[in-house]
Amino acid sequence: MSIFRTIRQLRRGRLPGQVVIQLTDRCNARCPQCGMRATNAFSRTTLDTAEVRRAIDAAARHGMAALSFTGGEPLLEMDRLVELITYAGRQGIPYIRTGTNGFAFCGKTAAERRQRITEVARRLANTPLRNFWISVDSAIPTVHEGMRGLKGVVEGIREAVPIFHEHGIYPAANLGINRNLNGAATSEVRPEDFRDRAAYLSAFRQAFDTGFRRFYAQVLDMGFTIANACYPMSVEPRTENLDAVYTATSEDRIVRFERDEKAVLFDTMRQVIPDYRPNLRIFTPLCSLLVLSRHYRGEAGVSYPCRGGLDFLFVEARGGKAFPCGYRGHDDFGPMGNLPALPDGPAACRECDWECFRDPSELGGPLMELLRHPWALFKRFRQDREFARTWFGDLRYYRSCGWFDGRRPPALERLHHHLHPDVPAPAAPARLPVRG
Ligand code: SF4
Ligand code: SF4
């Protein structure tokens, strides 16, 4: 996508568009944090190819820059996935993403595993796929496998990552933040065991600080070069304003956090990530974590409203209909393929923390303001220097990361130099110890 086109879009008050297409709600994993787990009985649906093609045509017609194929488990639809990624690329969509829970990397023998992994990597490498995510829920392999119900998946992922690298794909470890991040060390910190809330929150912070550190060290050790995080999606399936059409939500305790816990969680992550940025391309923007932690502390401050329903859309597996996102099921835009134009109007929604839409809104908001109302942005940044510094820091870091191009290896020297300009880069990629 050309920089001039992006600037024209920003001047018109639009961010580069993205659409998330839920190819299927079928899944073979058992994640307690997700309503699509295989053990949850409901009638499953898969979008037919013609419907998806129409949705892709509409996305291309409306100049959308990014398209994600999500599930359920997208690799259950491997043949169609390959075909549709190729089709989306031909329609001119530059940023195409998909991912997996890693089930295809499990196998009875090493030879069988290697053959299956190589086949997946080879087929995806022949498409214009830009980013590929693999889910990792916990720093502790047995906990992750227990949650997913996929025995041996961690060893499978460990084997898969270098094979993908050989094929020119650099997968991202995708953490769905939950209380099992560091096993019992995070899940068993309970308020009733502390004299008061402050003592509990302090222990909670300490536990998640260790958990995040252990997680990033673990995925580095598994060979990943990119990491991202999904914020806990514990929205109630039906609240006054939200009606989840994307069933990747759950009411399970492991993804339910109180507001003060969320404030600590986001703040802790913001403190930890900079230590791992020199070695790992971590997408999670610190500016988002900053405003989210402030929001849950009840503080006012800069926060850009979500572009869901304006520049970003979600297409559900059940009928190919477009929605503002996976959580505003009341706002049905009808079949994506028939969408005459992208919706217009002021952005105002801050109802949830869905990072797919909230993170790019937070990152892109100031850019749009810069081109449309530079004086307002200047005033905003003067009032909130911490946000301004953090946002500029994110952009500089993203540049050092090559804008997270999952078809290129990391430029570790550039990453290191970005963060420690006065210290020579280590001779070999650093591996941080996996701490208990
Ligand atoms: S989180 Fe992903 S892998 Fe787990 S049940 Fe949901 S769709 Fe399946
Ligand atoms: S904040 Fe964004 S993702 Fe969340 S409900 Fe609103 S439009 Fe949807």
Coordinates of C-alpha atoms and ligand atoms in Angstrom, one line a residue:
M1 CA 0.0 0.0 0.0
S2 CA 1.5 3.3 -1.0
I3 CA 2.4 5.9 1.5
F4 CA 0.6 8.5 -0.6
R5 CA -2.6 6.5 -0.5
T6 CA -2.4 6.2 3.2
I7 CA -1.9 9.9 3.6
R8 CA -4.9 10.6 1.4
Q9 CA -7.0 8.2 3.5
L10 CA -5.8 9.8 6.8
R11 CA -6.7 13.2 5.5
R12 CA -10.2 12.1 4.7
G13 CA -10.5 10.9 8.3
R14 CA -10.1 7.2 7.5
L15 CA -7.6 4.7 8.8
P16 CA -6.4 2.0 6.4
G17 CA -9.3 -0.5 6.6
Q18 CA -9.2 -4.0 7.9
V19 CA -11.7 -6.8 7.8
V20 CA -11.7 -9.9 10.0
I21 CA -13.4 -12.8 8.3
Q22 CA -14.4 -15.7 10.5
L23 CA -14.0 -18.6 8.0
T24 CA -15.5 -21.1 10.3
D25 CA -16.6 -21.5 13.9
R26 CA -15.5 -25.1 13.9
C27 CA -12.6 -25.9 16.3
N28 CA -10.8 -29.0 17.6
A29 CA -9.4 -27.4 20.8
R30 CA -10.9 -27.1 24.2
C31 CA -9.9 -23.7 25.4
P32 CA -11.9 -22.6 28.5
Q33 CA -11.5 -19.0 27.5
C34 CA -13.4 -19.4 24.2
G35 CA -17.0 -20.2 23.4
M36 CA -16.0 -22.1 20.2
R37 CA -14.2 -24.9 22.1
A38 CA -15.0 -28.3 20.7
T39 CA -16.8 -29.3 23.9
N40 CA -19.3 -26.5 23.6
A41 CA -22.4 -27.8 21.9
F42 CA -23.8 -25.5 19.2
S43 CA -24.5 -25.8 15.6
R44 CA -21.3 -25.0 13.7
T45 CA -21.0 -23.1 10.4
T46 CA -18.4 -22.6 7.7
L47 CA -18.7 -19.8 5.2
D48 CA -18.9 -21.0 1.6
T49 CA -16.1 -20.1 -0.8
A50 CA -18.3 -17.9 -3.0
E51 CA -19.5 -15.9 0.0
V52 CA -15.9 -15.3 1.2
R53 CA -14.9 -14.3 -2.3
R54 CA -17.7 -11.7 -2.4
A55 CA -16.6 -10.4 1.0
I56 CA -13.0 -10.1 -0.3
D57 CA -14.2 -8.4 -3.5
A58 CA -16.1 -5.9 -1.3
A59 CA -13.0 -5.3 1.0
A60 CA -10.9 -4.7 -2.1
R61 CA -13.5 -2.4 -3.7
H62 CA -13.6 -0.3 -0.5
G63 CA -9.8 -0.1 -0.4
M64 CA -9.3 -2.1 2.7
A65 CA -5.6 -2.8 3.4
A66 CA -5.7 -5.7 5.8
L67 CA -7.6 -9.0 5.9
S68 CA -7.5 -11.6 8.6
F69 CA -8.9 -15.1 8.3
T70 CA -9.9 -16.3 11.7
G71 CA -11.9 -19.1 13.2
G72 CA -12.6 -21.4 15.0
E73 CA -9.5 -23.1 13.7
P74 CA -8.6 -21.7 10.2
L75 CA -6.3 -24.7 9.3
L76 CA -9.3 -27.0 9.4
E77 CA -10.1 -25.3 6.1
M78 CA -6.6 -25.6 4.7
D79 CA -7.4 -26.1 1.0
R80 CA -9.8 -23.2 1.0
L81 CA -7.6 -21.1 3.2
V82 CA -4.8 -21.3 0.7
E83 CA -7.1 -20.6 -2.2
L84 CA -8.7 -17.6 -0.5
I85 CA -5.4 -16.0 0.7
T86 CA -4.2 -16.3 -2.9
Y87 CA -7.5 -14.7 -4.1
A88 CA -7.3 -11.8 -1.6
G89 CA -3.7 -11.1 -2.7
R90 CA -4.8 -11.0 -6.3
Q91 CA -7.5 -8.6 -5.5
G92 CA -4.8 -6.2 -4.2
I93 CA -5.1 -6.6 -0.4
P94 CA -1.6 -6.3 0.9
Y95 CA -1.8 -7.3 4.6
I96 CA -3.2 -10.8 4.9
R97 CA -3.1 -12.7 8.1
T98 CA -4.2 -16.0 9.5
G99 CA -3.2 -18.3 12.4
T100 CA -3.6 -21.6 14.1
N101 CA -3.9 -23.4 17.5
G102 CA -1.1 -25.7 16.2
F103 CA -3.1 -28.9 16.1
A104 CA -1.5 -29.7 12.7
F105 CA 1.9 -29.7 14.3
C106 CA 1.1 -32.7 16.5
G107 CA 1.9 -36.1 15.2
K108 CA 2.7 -39.5 16.6
T109 CA 6.3 -39.7 15.3
A110 CA 8.9 -37.1 14.6
A111 CA 8.9 -38.0 10.9
E112 CA 5.1 -37.6 10.7
R113 CA 5.2 -34.3 12.5
R114 CA 8.0 -32.9 10.3
Q115 CA 6.2 -34.0 7.2
R116 CA 2.9 -32.4 8.3
I117 CA 4.6 -29.1 9.4
T118 CA 6.6 -28.9 6.2
E119 CA 3.5 -29.3 4.1
V120 CA 1.6 -26.5 6.0
A121 CA 4.6 -24.2 5.8
R122 CA 5.2 -24.9 2.1
R123 CA 1.6 -24.3 1.1
L124 CA 1.3 -21.1 3.1
A125 CA 4.7 -19.8 1.8
N126 CA 3.3 -20.0 -1.7
T127 CA 0.5 -17.6 -0.9
P128 CA 0.8 -13.8 -0.3
L129 CA 0.2 -14.4 3.4
R130 CA 2.0 -11.7 5.4
N131 CA 1.5 -12.7 9.0
F132 CA 0.9 -16.1 10.6
W133 CA 0.1 -16.4 14.3
I134 CA 0.3 -19.5 16.6
S135 CA -1.5 -19.4 19.9
V136 CA 0.4 -19.8 23.1
D137 CA -1.7 -19.3 26.3
S138 CA 0.8 -20.0 29.1
A139 CA 4.5 -19.8 29.8
I140 CA 4.2 -23.4 31.1
P141 CA 3.9 -26.0 28.3
T142 CA 1.8 -28.4 30.3
V143 CA -0.7 -25.7 31.3
H144 CA -1.0 -24.5 27.7
E145 CA -1.6 -28.0 26.4
G146 CA -4.1 -28.7 29.2
M147 CA -6.0 -25.6 28.3
R148 CA -6.0 -26.3 24.6
G149 CA -6.6 -30.1 25.0
L150 CA -3.8 -30.6 22.4
K151 CA -1.2 -33.0 23.8
G152 CA 2.3 -32.5 22.4
V153 CA 1.4 -29.2 20.8
V154 CA 4.2 -27.2 22.4
E155 CA 6.9 -29.6 21.1
G156 CA 5.1 -29.4 17.8
I157 CA 5.2 -25.6 17.7
R158 CA 8.9 -25.7 18.8
E159 CA 9.6 -27.9 15.8
A160 CA 7.4 -25.9 13.5
V161 CA 8.9 -22.5 14.0
P162 CA 12.3 -23.1 12.4
I163 CA 10.6 -25.0 9.5
F164 CA 8.4 -22.0 8.9
H165 CA 11.5 -19.8 9.0
E166 CA 13.2 -22.0 6.4
H167 CA 10.1 -21.3 4.2
G168 CA 10.3 -17.6 4.7
I169 CA 7.4 -17.2 7.2
Y170 CA 8.2 -15.8 10.7
P171 CA 5.2 -16.8 12.9
A172 CA 4.0 -14.7 15.8
A173 CA 3.4 -16.2 19.2
N174 CA -0.1 -15.0 20.1
L175 CA -0.8 -14.8 23.8
G176 CA -4.4 -14.8 24.9
I177 CA -3.9 -13.1 28.3
N178 CA -5.5 -15.2 31.1
R179 CA -5.0 -16.2 34.7
N180 CA -3.0 -19.3 33.7
L181 CA -0.2 -17.2 32.2
N182 CA 2.2 -18.7 34.8
G183 CA 0.2 -21.6 35.9
A184 CA -0.8 -21.7 39.6
A185 CA 1.7 -18.9 40.3
T186 CA -0.8 -16.5 38.6
S187 CA -4.1 -18.4 38.8
E188 CA -4.0 -19.1 42.5
V189 CA -3.4 -15.6 43.6
R190 CA -6.8 -14.9 45.2
P191 CA -8.1 -11.8 47.1
E192 CA -9.4 -13.9 50.0
D193 CA -5.8 -14.9 50.9
F194 CA -4.7 -11.3 51.6
R195 CA -5.5 -8.8 54.4
D196 CA -6.8 -6.2 52.0
R197 CA -7.3 -5.3 48.3
A198 CA -4.0 -3.3 48.1
A199 CA -2.0 -6.3 49.4
Y200 CA -3.8 -8.6 46.9
L201 CA -3.2 -6.2 44.0
S202 CA 0.5 -6.0 44.9
A203 CA 0.8 -9.8 44.8
F204 CA -1.2 -9.9 41.6
R205 CA 1.2 -7.4 40.0
Q206 CA 4.2 -9.4 41.1
A207 CA 2.7 -12.7 39.8
F208 CA 1.9 -11.3 36.4
D209 CA 5.2 -9.4 36.1
T210 CA 7.0 -12.8 36.5
G211 CA 4.4 -14.4 34.3
F212 CA 4.9 -12.0 31.4
R213 CA 8.6 -12.2 31.7
R214 CA 8.5 -16.0 31.7
F215 CA 6.2 -16.0 28.7
Y216 CA 8.4 -13.8 26.5
A217 CA 11.5 -15.7 27.5
Q218 CA 9.7 -19.0 26.7
V219 CA 8.5 -17.9 23.2
L220 CA 12.0 -16.6 22.5
D221 CA 13.4 -20.0 23.5
M222 CA 10.8 -21.7 21.2
G223 CA 12.4 -19.7 18.3
F224 CA 9.7 -17.1 17.8
T225 CA 10.8 -13.7 16.5
I226 CA 7.4 -11.9 16.8
A227 CA 4.8 -11.8 19.7
N228 CA 1.4 -10.3 20.1
A229 CA -1.2 -10.4 22.8
C230 CA -5.0 -10.6 22.9
Y231 CA -6.4 -8.7 25.8
P232 CA -8.8 -10.7 28.0
M233 CA -12.2 -10.8 26.3
S234 CA -14.5 -11.4 29.2
V235 CA -17.4 -9.2 27.8
E236 CA -20.6 -10.7 28.9
P237 CA -22.2 -12.4 25.8
R238 CA -25.2 -10.0 26.1
T239 CA -25.0 -6.7 27.8
E240 CA -26.9 -3.6 27.1
N241 CA -24.5 -2.4 24.4
L242 CA -22.8 -5.6 23.4
D243 CA -24.1 -8.8 21.8
A244 CA -21.1 -11.0 20.8
V245 CA -21.4 -12.5 17.4
Y246 CA -17.8 -13.6 17.6
T247 CA -18.0 -16.4 20.2
A248 CA -14.3 -16.1 21.2
T249 CA -15.5 -14.9 24.6
S250 CA -16.1 -16.8 27.8
E251 CA -17.4 -16.2 31.3
D252 CA -14.7 -18.4 32.8
R253 CA -12.8 -17.0 35.7
I254 CA -9.5 -17.4 33.8
V255 CA -10.4 -14.5 31.5
R256 CA -12.6 -12.5 33.9
F257 CA -10.7 -9.7 35.6
E258 CA -12.1 -6.9 37.8
R259 CA -11.4 -3.3 36.8
D260 CA -8.6 -2.8 39.3
E261 CA -7.0 -6.1 38.2
K262 CA -7.1 -4.9 34.6
A263 CA -5.5 -1.6 35.5
V264 CA -2.6 -3.5 37.1
L265 CA -2.5 -6.1 34.4
F266 CA -2.1 -3.6 31.6
D267 CA 0.3 -1.5 33.6
T268 CA 2.5 -4.5 34.4
M269 CA 2.6 -5.5 30.8
R270 CA 3.7 -2.0 29.9
Q271 CA 6.5 -2.2 32.3
V272 CA 7.7 -5.6 31.2
I273 CA 7.6 -5.4 27.4
P274 CA 10.5 -2.9 27.0
D275 CA 12.9 -5.4 28.5
Y276 CA 12.1 -7.9 25.7
R277 CA 11.8 -5.5 22.8
P278 CA 15.5 -5.7 21.8
N279 CA 15.1 -9.5 21.1
L280 CA 11.6 -10.0 20.0
R281 CA 9.3 -8.0 17.8
I282 CA 6.4 -7.4 20.2
F283 CA 3.4 -5.8 18.5
T284 CA 1.5 -4.8 21.6
P285 CA 1.6 -1.0 21.6
L286 CA 2.7 0.6 24.9
C287 CA 0.4 3.5 24.2
S288 CA -2.6 1.2 24.2
L289 CA -1.5 -0.4 27.5
L290 CA -1.0 3.1 28.9
V291 CA -4.5 4.3 28.1
L292 CA -6.1 1.0 29.1
S293 CA -4.5 1.0 32.5
R294 CA -5.5 4.6 33.0
H295 CA -9.1 3.8 31.9
Y296 CA -9.4 1.0 34.4
R297 CA -7.9 3.2 37.1
G298 CA -10.8 5.7 36.3
E299 CA -8.4 8.4 35.1
A300 CA -9.2 10.7 32.3
G301 CA -6.7 11.0 29.5
V302 CA -6.0 10.6 25.8
S303 CA -7.8 7.6 24.3
Y304 CA -8.8 7.4 20.7
P305 CA -12.2 5.8 20.0
C306 CA -12.3 2.5 18.2
R307 CA -12.6 2.5 14.4
G308 CA -14.7 -0.7 14.5
G309 CA -17.8 -0.2 12.3
L310 CA -16.1 2.6 10.3
D311 CA -12.7 1.4 8.9
F312 CA -12.7 -2.0 10.5
L313 CA -15.3 -4.7 10.1
F314 CA -16.0 -8.3 11.2
V315 CA -17.7 -10.9 9.0
E316 CA -19.3 -13.8 10.9
A317 CA -19.2 -17.4 9.8
R318 CA -22.9 -17.9 10.3
G319 CA -24.0 -15.9 7.2
G320 CA -21.3 -13.7 5.8
K321 CA -22.8 -10.7 7.4
A322 CA -20.7 -7.7 8.4
F323 CA -20.7 -6.2 11.8
P324 CA -18.7 -3.3 13.4
C325 CA -16.7 -5.9 15.2
G326 CA -17.3 -9.3 16.8
Y327 CA -19.1 -7.8 19.8
R328 CA -21.7 -5.4 18.4
G329 CA -24.2 -7.9 17.1
H330 CA -27.0 -5.3 17.3
D331 CA -25.4 -3.4 14.4
D332 CA -25.9 -5.8 11.4
F333 CA -24.7 -4.3 8.1
G334 CA -26.0 -7.2 6.1
P335 CA -23.9 -9.4 3.8
M336 CA -20.4 -8.0 3.5
G337 CA -20.4 -8.8 -0.3
N338 CA -23.4 -6.3 -0.7
L339 CA -21.9 -3.5 1.4
P340 CA -22.3 -0.4 -0.8
A341 CA -19.8 1.7 1.1
L342 CA -17.9 1.7 4.3
P343 CA -20.0 3.2 7.1
D344 CA -19.5 6.8 8.0
G345 CA -19.9 8.9 11.1
P346 CA -17.9 9.9 14.2
A347 CA -16.0 7.2 16.0
A348 CA -17.2 6.9 19.6
C349 CA -17.1 3.3 20.8
R350 CA -14.9 2.2 23.7
E351 CA -17.0 -0.6 24.9
C352 CA -14.4 -3.4 24.9
D353 CA -10.7 -4.0 24.7
W354 CA -10.6 -6.1 21.5
E355 CA -7.0 -5.5 20.6
C356 CA -7.5 -6.3 16.9
F357 CA -9.4 -3.0 16.5
R358 CA -8.4 -1.1 19.6
D359 CA -4.7 -1.2 19.1
P360 CA -4.7 0.1 15.5
S361 CA -7.3 2.8 16.5
E362 CA -5.0 4.0 19.3
L363 CA -1.9 3.9 17.0
G364 CA -3.6 5.5 14.0
G365 CA -5.7 8.1 15.9
P366 CA -2.9 10.6 16.4
L367 CA -1.8 10.2 12.7
M368 CA -5.2 11.1 11.5
E369 CA -5.4 14.0 13.9
L370 CA -2.0 15.2 12.7
L371 CA -3.2 15.5 9.1
R372 CA -6.6 16.9 9.9
H373 CA -6.3 19.0 13.1
P374 CA -2.6 19.4 13.8
W375 CA -3.2 22.1 16.3
A376 CA -5.6 19.9 18.3
L377 CA -3.0 17.2 18.3
F378 CA -0.3 19.6 19.5
K379 CA -2.5 20.7 22.4
R380 CA -3.4 17.1 23.2
F381 CA 0.3 16.1 23.3
R382 CA 1.2 19.1 25.4
Q383 CA -1.4 18.2 28.0
D384 CA -0.3 14.5 28.0
R385 CA 3.4 14.3 27.4
E386 CA 3.6 10.7 28.7
F387 CA 1.2 9.5 26.0
A388 CA 3.0 11.6 23.3
R389 CA 6.4 10.1 24.3
T390 CA 4.9 6.6 24.4
W391 CA 3.2 6.9 21.1
F392 CA 6.3 8.3 19.4
G393 CA 8.4 5.5 21.0
D394 CA 6.0 2.9 19.6
L395 CA 6.2 4.3 16.1
R396 CA 10.0 4.4 16.2
Y397 CA 10.1 0.8 17.5
Y398 CA 7.6 -0.4 14.9
R399 CA 9.9 1.0 12.2
S400 CA 12.9 -0.9 13.7
C401 CA 10.7 -4.0 13.6
G402 CA 10.2 -3.5 9.8
W403 CA 6.5 -2.9 10.5
F404 CA 6.1 -6.5 11.7
D405 CA 6.6 -8.0 8.2
G406 CA 6.1 -11.7 9.0
R407 CA 7.9 -12.7 5.8
R408 CA 11.2 -11.1 6.9
P409 CA 13.6 -12.1 9.7
P410 CA 14.1 -9.5 12.5
A411 CA 16.9 -7.0 12.1
L412 CA 18.2 -7.6 15.6
E413 CA 20.9 -5.0 15.4
R414 CA 18.4 -2.4 14.5
L415 CA 16.1 -3.4 17.3
H416 CA 19.0 -3.3 19.7
H417 CA 20.2 0.0 18.5
H418 CA 16.8 1.5 18.8
L419 CA 16.7 0.7 22.4
H420 CA 20.3 1.0 23.5
P421 CA 21.9 3.4 21.0
D422 CA 25.2 3.6 23.0
V423 CA 25.7 -0.1 23.6
P424 CA 27.1 -2.4 20.9
A425 CA 24.7 -5.2 19.8
P426 CA 25.4 -8.7 21.0
A427 CA 27.1 -10.9 18.4
A428 CA 24.3 -13.5 18.3
P429 CA 20.6 -13.2 18.9
A430 CA 20.2 -13.1 22.7
R431 CA 18.2 -15.9 24.4
L432 CA 16.9 -14.8 27.7
P433 CA 16.8 -17.5 30.4
V434 CA 13.4 -19.0 31.0
R435 CA 12.8 -18.1 34.6
G436 CA 10.5 -20.0 37.0
Ligands
SF4_1 S1 -9.4 -20.0 21.2 FE1 -9.1 -20.7 19.1 S2 -8.3 -22.8 19.4 FE2 -9.2 -22.2 21.3 S3 -11.3 -23.0 21.2 FE3 -11.3 -20.8 20.5 S4 -11.2 -20.9 18.3 FE4 -10.5 -22.9 19.1
SF4_2 S1 -14.5 -0.9 21.2 FE1 -14.3 -1.6 19.0 S2 -14.2 -3.8 19.1 FE2 -15.0 -3.1 21.1 S3 -17.2 -3.1 20.9 FE3 -16.6 -1.0 20.3 S4 -16.3 -1.1 18.1 FE4 -16.4 -3.2 18.9

